DNA sequence: CTGAAAGCGCTTACAG
DNA sequence: CTGAAAGCGCTTACAG
């Protein structure tokens, strides 16, 4: 396997009869090269099949044109789709997205936010689950963009998310409009101003406004936002004899698990119990019945996260971007107005 | 944002009162350092919070301890799960897995297989979809491990997959055992010895052996292995008035799409039509009815792929590893023997 | 507009 | 066992 040495900038320079610096100027599109020279260099690049080695730049310091996307899991289809589309979108802009699975392990999240990784990145886009909010503020670390979670006291940290409080209110309005009075909320968490707590806050405010019972039994906490936990928690609620006529699940996986439990117990969805989730994962459209879900404008979310990640630190840093959402009505909620 | 400079090997050396080389020796666990010196260096690393910068090594050449995993899409839950678990498994071995989405674009696959990427890797584990088999043989490129696809004439390229022909025969045996005679195959492709063609080959051999019709109408090609294509192709079959009593879909997404089409048309699954897929994605267990599927031993597959990727080129290179599979019987096929 | 030098962090021979 | 030198590919000041 005689590894034919990779073509370097020097080979190109020699082939084109210029210095490396000139090749570097051409590759980086700096407008200081004569047209004729530029063409000669580009032809040499073409002929030799030169691909710039980013490691040289990385070591030199300065921009790596790479962004880490840290997600808790790829097994959640929402994050899988986000990762795929963000990588493709970044590629179109000439950036690389390095997808990192944290499994919700604090130490992994911490290392990325602090920039203590084996290879440098320009910014970290993270959906944190285990990290204490205070730890997200790292002076001297890479630029950080938060997905979902919100940090009150972190002006340097950008934040991109839908309006979770408002979307929960939208969900409650839909259900109350269909006469539902006993709404179960699945998925609350302890942490400060997270996706889960915001959705719960909106749920609480809207149900109170609607004059529904604030029965504490109707708010259920799960460990993981998975189908399994949704299924088991729903079964537990049914077995405890708690009567509900709608389920508001913190994400689609929980909702799908709840749906399965309801079907197994022979409860009619949506006639007896309606179900709603968040994320609009592809599976939502294919479940039976199909699942009503809050869909974020994913293209906007990705664009905003990349913009925030790539913005030079300055006024844009620390921006709060609210992404539009849409409540997609499907078979798991009653049809009609 | 006074970016406090990252701690380098020199800082550690100064702090411990040794030369860098000694720190390098400690970090790389070379057994040439006195115990006492080693302890002092380790303490310095601890105190300064030193994390080795891999970029230095990468530039130097030699092993990067990084493997690229190139998958067509993360939107397919099979690849999302594979990527997550392979990244975690590699991390445990001290390696990094860089997940790259190809979207089935030949140029992207080609760049990875040739090693013409911005940053070097030790090996590429790829599930190719667009690349011509001949192109997978790149002298002087990185080590290549193929998932699924098989290349007859490529002794240097390792291959890890279940026995697709045998698993298709298993599926046919199950269906024929329940008296099914009109088996539809969804998902054949043109390319040479791919996952799809092997499954089709096994299907053809087994149905012939069972003495079923070899009706050409019962083999249907789809463009993408998605729920959408499975759904539309199944509808087309039903609308053409082609009578079938079982569907063998090339993967679970196709099967789930077909399932949805059958439900929509009011056909009873599995009583009238049974459905089987491959991959055993999480969704298979949650569909209604739940989906019978061929499950690869994913841990074994990941371990074999990593072993092949990390093996020094030599006798192990070019190994064919056959991974065990299991036909998981669920609600979409009749129960009983 | 182009050339020669220095240096990013690390490892690999080469001396002691 | 430890130290000083060279170099991986690139970019950033600095001269011409």
PDB file of N, CA, C and O in Angstrom, chain B residues 25-87:
ATOM      1  N   UNK B  25       6.001  11.249  26.778  1.00  0.00           N
ATOM      2  CA  UNK B  25       6.160   9.834  27.117  1.00  0.00           C
ATOM      3  C   UNK B  25       5.137   9.388  28.156  1.00  0.00           C
ATOM      4  O   UNK B  25       4.580   8.294  28.065  1.00  0.00           O
ATOM      5  N   UNK B  26       4.882  10.252  29.130  1.00  0.00           N
ATOM      6  CA  UNK B  26       3.909   9.910  30.169  1.00  0.00           C
ATOM      7  C   UNK B  26       2.509   9.841  29.562  1.00  0.00           C
ATOM      8  O   UNK B  26       1.775   8.871  29.756  1.00  0.00           O
ATOM      9  N   UNK B  27       2.158  10.876  28.792  1.00  0.00           N
ATOM     10  CA  UNK B  27       0.821  10.939  28.207  1.00  0.00           C
ATOM     11  C   UNK B  27       0.566   9.716  27.325  1.00  0.00           C
ATOM     12  O   UNK B  27      -0.529   9.168  27.321  1.00  0.00           O
ATOM     13  N   UNK B  28       1.588   9.304  26.598  1.00  0.00           N
ATOM     14  CA  UNK B  28       1.415   8.182  25.680  1.00  0.00           C
ATOM     15  C   UNK B  28       1.747   6.843  26.319  1.00  0.00           C
ATOM     16  O   UNK B  28       1.894   5.841  25.630  1.00  0.00           O
ATOM     17  N   UNK B  29       1.875   6.860  27.634  1.00  0.00           N
ATOM     18  CA  UNK B  29       2.093   5.632  28.407  1.00  0.00           C
ATOM     19  C   UNK B  29       3.244   4.792  27.889  1.00  0.00           C
ATOM     20  O   UNK B  29       3.150   3.568  27.799  1.00  0.00           O
ATOM     21  N   UNK B  30       4.314   5.473  27.531  1.00  0.00           N
ATOM     22  CA  UNK B  30       5.498   4.719  27.128  1.00  0.00           C
ATOM     23  C   UNK B  30       6.270   4.352  28.394  1.00  0.00           C
ATOM     24  O   UNK B  30       6.489   5.214  29.251  1.00  0.00           O
ATOM     25  N   UNK B  31       6.667   3.113  28.499  1.00  0.00           N
ATOM     26  CA  UNK B  31       7.225   2.619  29.764  1.00  0.00           C
ATOM     27  C   UNK B  31       8.693   2.980  29.932  1.00  0.00           C
ATOM     28  O   UNK B  31       9.489   2.149  30.343  1.00  0.00           O
ATOM     29  N   UNK B  32       9.048   4.207  29.630  1.00  0.00           N
ATOM     30  CA  UNK B  32      10.460   4.581  29.715  1.00  0.00           C
ATOM     31  C   UNK B  32      10.691   5.672  30.759  1.00  0.00           C
ATOM     32  O   UNK B  32      11.771   6.229  30.841  1.00  0.00           O
ATOM     33  N   UNK B  33       9.637   5.942  31.539  1.00  0.00           N
ATOM     34  CA  UNK B  33       9.766   7.032  32.503  1.00  0.00           C
ATOM     35  C   UNK B  33       9.820   6.468  33.922  1.00  0.00           C
ATOM     36  O   UNK B  33       9.066   5.547  34.259  1.00  0.00           O
ATOM     37  N   UNK B  34      10.740   7.025  34.735  1.00  0.00           N
ATOM     38  CA  UNK B  34      10.830   6.575  36.127  1.00  0.00           C
ATOM     39  C   UNK B  34       9.517   6.850  36.842  1.00  0.00           C
ATOM     40  O   UNK B  34       8.882   7.896  36.603  1.00  0.00           O
ATOM     41  N   UNK B  35       9.142   5.947  37.692  1.00  0.00           N
ATOM     42  CA  UNK B  35       7.893   6.051  38.462  1.00  0.00           C
ATOM     43  C   UNK B  35       7.756   7.435  39.097  1.00  0.00           C
ATOM     44  O   UNK B  35       6.735   8.104  38.971  1.00  0.00           O
ATOM     45  N   UNK B  36       8.819   7.857  39.732  1.00  0.00           N
ATOM     46  CA  UNK B  36       8.782   9.112  40.486  1.00  0.00           C
ATOM     47  C   UNK B  36       8.528  10.298  39.536  1.00  0.00           C
ATOM     48  O   UNK B  36       7.699  11.165  39.793  1.00  0.00           O
ATOM     49  N   UNK B  37       9.206  10.266  38.397  1.00  0.00           N
ATOM     50  CA  UNK B  37       9.027  11.325  37.398  1.00  0.00           C
ATOM     51  C   UNK B  37       7.597  11.307  36.862  1.00  0.00           C
ATOM     52  O   UNK B  37       6.950  12.342  36.707  1.00  0.00           O
ATOM     53  N   UNK B  38       7.128  10.098  36.586  1.00  0.00           N
ATOM     54  CA  UNK B  38       5.785   9.925  36.043  1.00  0.00           C
ATOM     55  C   UNK B  38       4.738  10.548  36.977  1.00  0.00           C
ATOM     56  O   UNK B  38       3.862  11.294  36.544  1.00  0.00           O
ATOM     57  N   UNK B  39       4.876  10.237  38.258  1.00  0.00           N
ATOM     58  CA  UNK B  39       3.924  10.775  39.226  1.00  0.00           C
ATOM     59  C   UNK B  39       3.944  12.294  39.229  1.00  0.00           C
ATOM     60  O   UNK B  39       2.906  12.948  39.278  1.00  0.00           O
ATOM     61  N   UNK B  40       5.156  12.847  39.164  1.00  0.00           N
ATOM     62  CA  UNK B  40       5.279  14.297  39.196  1.00  0.00           C
ATOM     63  C   UNK B  40       4.577  14.910  37.978  1.00  0.00           C
ATOM     64  O   UNK B  40       3.844  15.884  38.088  1.00  0.00           O
ATOM     65  N   UNK B  41       4.797  14.279  36.816  1.00  0.00           N
ATOM     66  CA  UNK B  41       4.166  14.779  35.585  1.00  0.00           C
ATOM     67  C   UNK B  41       2.645  14.661  35.678  1.00  0.00           C
ATOM     68  O   UNK B  41       1.919  15.598  35.338  1.00  0.00           O
ATOM     69  N   UNK B  42       2.180  13.514  36.152  1.00  0.00           N
ATOM     70  CA  UNK B  42       0.734  13.322  36.247  1.00  0.00           C
ATOM     71  C   UNK B  42       0.112  14.353  37.179  1.00  0.00           C
ATOM     72  O   UNK B  42      -0.973  14.874  36.911  1.00  0.00           O
ATOM     73  N   UNK B  43       0.835  14.666  38.270  1.00  0.00           N
ATOM     74  CA  UNK B  43       0.323  15.665  39.199  1.00  0.00           C
ATOM     75  C   UNK B  43       0.238  17.034  38.498  1.00  0.00           C
ATOM     76  O   UNK B  43      -0.735  17.764  38.638  1.00  0.00           O
ATOM     77  N   UNK B  44       1.267  17.342  37.728  1.00  0.00           N
ATOM     78  CA  UNK B  44       1.277  18.628  37.006  1.00  0.00           C
ATOM     79  C   UNK B  44       0.112  18.693  36.010  1.00  0.00           C
ATOM     80  O   UNK B  44      -0.570  19.716  35.887  1.00  0.00           O
ATOM     81  N   UNK B  45      -0.134  17.575  35.309  1.00  0.00           N
ATOM     82  CA  UNK B  45      -1.240  17.517  34.353  1.00  0.00           C
ATOM     83  C   UNK B  45      -2.559  17.789  35.068  1.00  0.00           C
ATOM     84  O   UNK B  45      -3.387  18.590  34.625  1.00  0.00           O
ATOM     85  N   UNK B  46      -2.703  17.112  36.189  1.00  0.00           N
ATOM     86  CA  UNK B  46      -3.898  17.271  37.016  1.00  0.00           C
ATOM     87  C   UNK B  46      -4.067  18.735  37.440  1.00  0.00           C
ATOM     88  O   UNK B  46      -5.111  19.349  37.236  1.00  0.00           O
ATOM     89  N   UNK B  47      -2.994  19.286  38.004  1.00  0.00           N
ATOM     90  CA  UNK B  47      -3.073  20.644  38.569  1.00  0.00           C
ATOM     91  C   UNK B  47      -3.361  21.701  37.508  1.00  0.00           C
ATOM     92  O   UNK B  47      -4.081  22.662  37.758  1.00  0.00           O
ATOM     93  N   UNK B  48      -2.793  21.519  36.331  1.00  0.00           N
ATOM     94  CA  UNK B  48      -2.975  22.533  35.288  1.00  0.00           C
ATOM     95  C   UNK B  48      -4.206  22.257  34.421  1.00  0.00           C
ATOM     96  O   UNK B  48      -4.595  23.074  33.607  1.00  0.00           O
ATOM     97  N   UNK B  49      -4.796  21.088  34.586  1.00  0.00           N
ATOM     98  CA  UNK B  49      -5.951  20.741  33.759  1.00  0.00           C
ATOM     99  C   UNK B  49      -5.554  20.586  32.302  1.00  0.00           C
ATOM    100  O   UNK B  49      -6.258  21.012  31.397  1.00  0.00           O
ATOM    101  N   UNK B  50      -4.428  19.930  32.077  1.00  0.00           N
ATOM    102  CA  UNK B  50      -3.924  19.775  30.712  1.00  0.00           C
ATOM    103  C   UNK B  50      -4.709  18.731  29.929  1.00  0.00           C
ATOM    104  O   UNK B  50      -4.945  17.628  30.415  1.00  0.00           O
ATOM    105  N   UNK B  51      -5.136  19.101  28.733  1.00  0.00           N
ATOM    106  CA  UNK B  51      -5.757  18.156  27.806  1.00  0.00           C
ATOM    107  C   UNK B  51      -4.896  18.172  26.546  1.00  0.00           C
ATOM    108  O   UNK B  51      -4.714  19.224  25.930  1.00  0.00           O
ATOM    109  N   UNK B  52      -4.329  17.032  26.157  1.00  0.00           N
ATOM    110  CA  UNK B  52      -3.452  17.017  24.982  1.00  0.00           C
ATOM    111  C   UNK B  52      -4.167  17.556  23.749  1.00  0.00           C
ATOM    112  O   UNK B  52      -5.342  17.265  23.538  1.00  0.00           O
ATOM    113  N   UNK B  53      -3.482  18.342  22.979  1.00  0.00           N
ATOM    114  CA  UNK B  53      -4.033  18.880  21.740  1.00  0.00           C
ATOM    115  C   UNK B  53      -3.690  17.916  20.605  1.00  0.00           C
ATOM    116  O   UNK B  53      -2.538  17.777  20.213  1.00  0.00           O
ATOM    117  N   UNK B  54      -4.732  17.283  20.094  1.00  0.00           N
ATOM    118  CA  UNK B  54      -4.526  16.256  19.083  1.00  0.00           C
ATOM    119  C   UNK B  54      -4.040  16.825  17.761  1.00  0.00           C
ATOM    120  O   UNK B  54      -3.519  16.105  16.913  1.00  0.00           O
ATOM    121  N   UNK B  55      -4.252  18.104  17.560  1.00  0.00           N
ATOM    122  CA  UNK B  55      -3.904  18.696  16.275  1.00  0.00           C
ATOM    123  C   UNK B  55      -2.404  18.565  16.019  1.00  0.00           C
ATOM    124  O   UNK B  55      -1.975  18.323  14.891  1.00  0.00           O
ATOM    125  N   UNK B  56      -1.615  18.706  17.071  1.00  0.00           N
ATOM    126  CA  UNK B  56      -0.175  18.528  16.918  1.00  0.00           C
ATOM    127  C   UNK B  56       0.155  17.152  16.353  1.00  0.00           C
ATOM    128  O   UNK B  56       0.879  17.018  15.363  1.00  0.00           O
ATOM    129  N   UNK B  57      -0.441  16.132  16.952  1.00  0.00           N
ATOM    130  CA  UNK B  57      -0.208  14.761  16.467  1.00  0.00           C
ATOM    131  C   UNK B  57      -0.697  14.588  15.038  1.00  0.00           C
ATOM    132  O   UNK B  57      -0.049  13.958  14.214  1.00  0.00           O
ATOM    133  N   UNK B  58      -1.882  15.137  14.797  1.00  0.00           N
ATOM    134  CA  UNK B  58      -2.489  14.965  13.478  1.00  0.00           C
ATOM    135  C   UNK B  58      -1.566  15.504  12.391  1.00  0.00           C
ATOM    136  O   UNK B  58      -1.407  14.908  11.324  1.00  0.00           O
ATOM    137  N   UNK B  59      -0.973  16.650  12.693  1.00  0.00           N
ATOM    138  CA  UNK B  59      -0.130  17.289  11.697  1.00  0.00           C
ATOM    139  C   UNK B  59       1.152  16.480  11.500  1.00  0.00           C
ATOM    140  O   UNK B  59       1.676  16.349  10.391  1.00  0.00           O
ATOM    141  N   UNK B  60       1.623  15.961  12.591  1.00  0.00           N
ATOM    142  CA  UNK B  60       2.850  15.174  12.572  1.00  0.00           C
ATOM    143  C   UNK B  60       2.725  13.957  11.650  1.00  0.00           C
ATOM    144  O   UNK B  60       3.714  13.394  11.222  1.00  0.00           O
ATOM    145  N   UNK B  61       1.503  13.564  11.358  1.00  0.00           N
ATOM    146  CA  UNK B  61       1.283  12.315  10.624  1.00  0.00           C
ATOM    147  C   UNK B  61       1.135  11.203  11.643  1.00  0.00           C
ATOM    148  O   UNK B  61       1.101  11.456  12.840  1.00  0.00           O
ATOM    149  N   UNK B  62       1.065   9.978  11.189  1.00  0.00           N
ATOM    150  CA  UNK B  62       0.880   8.877  12.124  1.00  0.00           C
ATOM    151  C   UNK B  62      -0.557   8.810  12.590  1.00  0.00           C
ATOM    152  O   UNK B  62      -1.420   9.536  12.083  1.00  0.00           O
ATOM    153  N   UNK B  63      -0.842   7.933  13.542  1.00  0.00           N
ATOM    154  CA  UNK B  63      -2.238   7.676  13.906  1.00  0.00           C
ATOM    155  C   UNK B  63      -2.942   8.886  14.493  1.00  0.00           C
ATOM    156  O   UNK B  63      -2.388   9.611  15.312  1.00  0.00           O
ATOM    157  N   UNK B  64      -4.181   9.101  14.063  1.00  0.00           N
ATOM    158  CA  UNK B  64      -4.991  10.208  14.566  1.00  0.00           C
ATOM    159  C   UNK B  64      -5.961   9.711  15.635  1.00  0.00           C
ATOM    160  O   UNK B  64      -6.586  10.511  16.309  1.00  0.00           O
ATOM    161  N   UNK B  65      -6.095   8.397  15.740  1.00  0.00           N
ATOM    162  CA  UNK B  65      -7.073   7.792  16.646  1.00  0.00           C
ATOM    163  C   UNK B  65      -8.479   8.306  16.350  1.00  0.00           C
ATOM    164  O   UNK B  65      -9.297   8.446  17.265  1.00  0.00           O
ATOM    165  N   UNK B  66      -8.733   8.577  15.107  1.00  0.00           N
ATOM    166  CA  UNK B  66     -10.048   9.036  14.685  1.00  0.00           C
ATOM    167  C   UNK B  66     -10.513   8.211  13.495  1.00  0.00           C
ATOM    168  O   UNK B  66      -9.728   7.892  12.608  1.00  0.00           O
ATOM    169  N   UNK B  67     -11.786   7.870  13.519  1.00  0.00           N
ATOM    170  CA  UNK B  67     -12.386   7.081  12.444  1.00  0.00           C
ATOM    171  C   UNK B  67     -13.593   7.839  11.922  1.00  0.00           C
ATOM    172  O   UNK B  67     -14.390   8.339  12.707  1.00  0.00           O
ATOM    173  N   UNK B  68     -13.716   7.933  10.611  1.00  0.00           N
ATOM    174  CA  UNK B  68     -14.917   8.539  10.041  1.00  0.00           C
ATOM    175  C   UNK B  68     -15.967   7.447   9.836  1.00  0.00           C
ATOM    176  O   UNK B  68     -15.657   6.364   9.346  1.00  0.00           O
ATOM    177  N   UNK B  69     -17.193   7.732  10.267  1.00  0.00           N
ATOM    178  CA  UNK B  69     -18.315   6.842   9.982  1.00  0.00           C
ATOM    179  C   UNK B  69     -19.198   7.569   8.982  1.00  0.00           C
ATOM    180  O   UNK B  69     -19.801   8.599   9.317  1.00  0.00           O
ATOM    181  N   UNK B  70     -19.246   7.069   7.763  1.00  0.00           N
ATOM    182  CA  UNK B  70     -19.985   7.752   6.702  1.00  0.00           C
ATOM    183  C   UNK B  70     -21.299   7.016   6.450  1.00  0.00           C
ATOM    184  O   UNK B  70     -21.295   5.866   6.009  1.00  0.00           O
ATOM    185  N   UNK B  71     -22.400   7.662   6.773  1.00  0.00           N
ATOM    186  CA  UNK B  71     -23.720   7.050   6.597  1.00  0.00           C
ATOM    187  C   UNK B  71     -24.540   7.897   5.639  1.00  0.00           C
ATOM    188  O   UNK B  71     -24.339   9.103   5.544  1.00  0.00           O
ATOM    189  N   UNK B  72     -25.490   7.267   4.916  1.00  0.00           N
ATOM    190  CA  UNK B  72     -26.267   8.044   3.962  1.00  0.00           C
ATOM    191  C   UNK B  72     -27.168   9.070   4.644  1.00  0.00           C
ATOM    192  O   UNK B  72     -27.390  10.150   4.087  1.00  0.00           O
ATOM    193  N   UNK B  73     -27.686   8.742   5.827  1.00  0.00           N
ATOM    194  CA  UNK B  73     -28.626   9.657   6.482  1.00  0.00           C
ATOM    195  C   UNK B  73     -28.709   9.331   7.960  1.00  0.00           C
ATOM    196  O   UNK B  73     -28.582   8.171   8.354  1.00  0.00           O
ATOM    197  N   UNK B  74     -28.921  10.350   8.762  1.00  0.00           N
ATOM    198  CA  UNK B  74     -29.205  10.103  10.181  1.00  0.00           C
ATOM    199  C   UNK B  74     -30.706  10.055  10.414  1.00  0.00           C
ATOM    200  O   UNK B  74     -31.166   9.681  11.487  1.00  0.00           O
ATOM    201  N   UNK B  75     -31.468  10.420   9.401  1.00  0.00           N
ATOM    202  CA  UNK B  75     -32.920  10.377   9.536  1.00  0.00           C
ATOM    203  C   UNK B  75     -33.410   8.932   9.535  1.00  0.00           C
ATOM    204  O   UNK B  75     -34.529   8.671   9.952  1.00  0.00           O
ATOM    205  N   UNK B  76     -32.605   8.026   9.044  1.00  0.00           N
ATOM    206  CA  UNK B  76     -32.923   6.609   9.192  1.00  0.00           C
ATOM    207  C   UNK B  76     -32.487   6.191  10.601  1.00  0.00           C
ATOM    208  O   UNK B  76     -31.304   6.234  10.930  1.00  0.00           O
ATOM    209  N   UNK B  77     -33.455   5.797  11.435  1.00  0.00           N
ATOM    210  CA  UNK B  77     -33.142   5.500  12.835  1.00  0.00           C
ATOM    211  C   UNK B  77     -32.090   4.400  12.985  1.00  0.00           C
ATOM    212  O   UNK B  77     -31.388   4.349  13.990  1.00  0.00           O
ATOM    213  N   UNK B  78     -31.974   3.558  11.998  1.00  0.00           N
ATOM    214  CA  UNK B  78     -30.949   2.519  12.079  1.00  0.00           C
ATOM    215  C   UNK B  78     -29.567   3.157  12.111  1.00  0.00           C
ATOM    216  O   UNK B  78     -28.730   2.817  12.943  1.00  0.00           O
ATOM    217  N   UNK B  79     -29.329   4.093  11.215  1.00  0.00           N
ATOM    218  CA  UNK B  79     -28.018   4.740  11.174  1.00  0.00           C
ATOM    219  C   UNK B  79     -27.813   5.677  12.363  1.00  0.00           C
ATOM    220  O   UNK B  79     -26.694   5.827  12.853  1.00  0.00           O
ATOM    221  N   UNK B  80     -28.888   6.296  12.831  1.00  0.00           N
ATOM    222  CA  UNK B  80     -28.766   7.176  14.001  1.00  0.00           C
ATOM    223  C   UNK B  80     -28.311   6.359  15.204  1.00  0.00           C
ATOM    224  O   UNK B  80     -27.403   6.744  15.940  1.00  0.00           O
ATOM    225  N   UNK B  81     -28.934   5.215  15.392  1.00  0.00           N
ATOM    226  CA  UNK B  81     -28.554   4.372  16.524  1.00  0.00           C
ATOM    227  C   UNK B  81     -27.139   3.832  16.354  1.00  0.00           C
ATOM    228  O   UNK B  81     -26.341   3.815  17.289  1.00  0.00           O
ATOM    229  N   UNK B  82     -26.841   3.391  15.125  1.00  0.00           N
ATOM    230  CA  UNK B  82     -25.497   2.888  14.844  1.00  0.00           C
ATOM    231  C   UNK B  82     -24.457   3.962  15.156  1.00  0.00           C
ATOM    232  O   UNK B  82     -23.434   3.693  15.797  1.00  0.00           O
ATOM    233  N   UNK B  83     -24.714   5.178  14.706  1.00  0.00           N
ATOM    234  CA  UNK B  83     -23.748   6.262  14.907  1.00  0.00           C
ATOM    235  C   UNK B  83     -23.566   6.541  16.394  1.00  0.00           C
ATOM    236  O   UNK B  83     -22.440   6.666  16.874  1.00  0.00           O
ATOM    237  N   UNK B  84     -24.672   6.627  17.111  1.00  0.00           N
ATOM    238  CA  UNK B  84     -24.569   6.908  18.541  1.00  0.00           C
ATOM    239  C   UNK B  84     -23.763   5.833  19.250  1.00  0.00           C
ATOM    240  O   UNK B  84     -22.825   6.116  19.991  1.00  0.00           O
ATOM    241  N   UNK B  85     -24.116   4.593  18.987  1.00  0.00           N
ATOM    242  CA  UNK B  85     -23.462   3.522  19.729  1.00  0.00           C
ATOM    243  C   UNK B  85     -22.022   3.319  19.289  1.00  0.00           C
ATOM    244  O   UNK B  85     -21.159   2.953  20.089  1.00  0.00           O
ATOM    245  N   UNK B  86     -21.739   3.559  18.015  1.00  0.00           N
ATOM    246  CA  UNK B  86     -20.347   3.410  17.582  1.00  0.00           C
ATOM    247  C   UNK B  86     -19.478   4.519  18.177  1.00  0.00           C
ATOM    248  O   UNK B  86     -18.353   4.270  18.594  1.00  0.00           O
ATOM    249  N   UNK B  87     -20.027   5.718  18.237  1.00  0.00           N
ATOM    250  CA  UNK B  87     -19.243   6.802  18.831  1.00  0.00           C
ATOM    251  C   UNK B  87     -18.936   6.505  20.294  1.00  0.00           C
ATOM    252  O   UNK B  87     -17.811   6.693  20.761  1.00  0.00           O
TER     253      UNK B  87
END
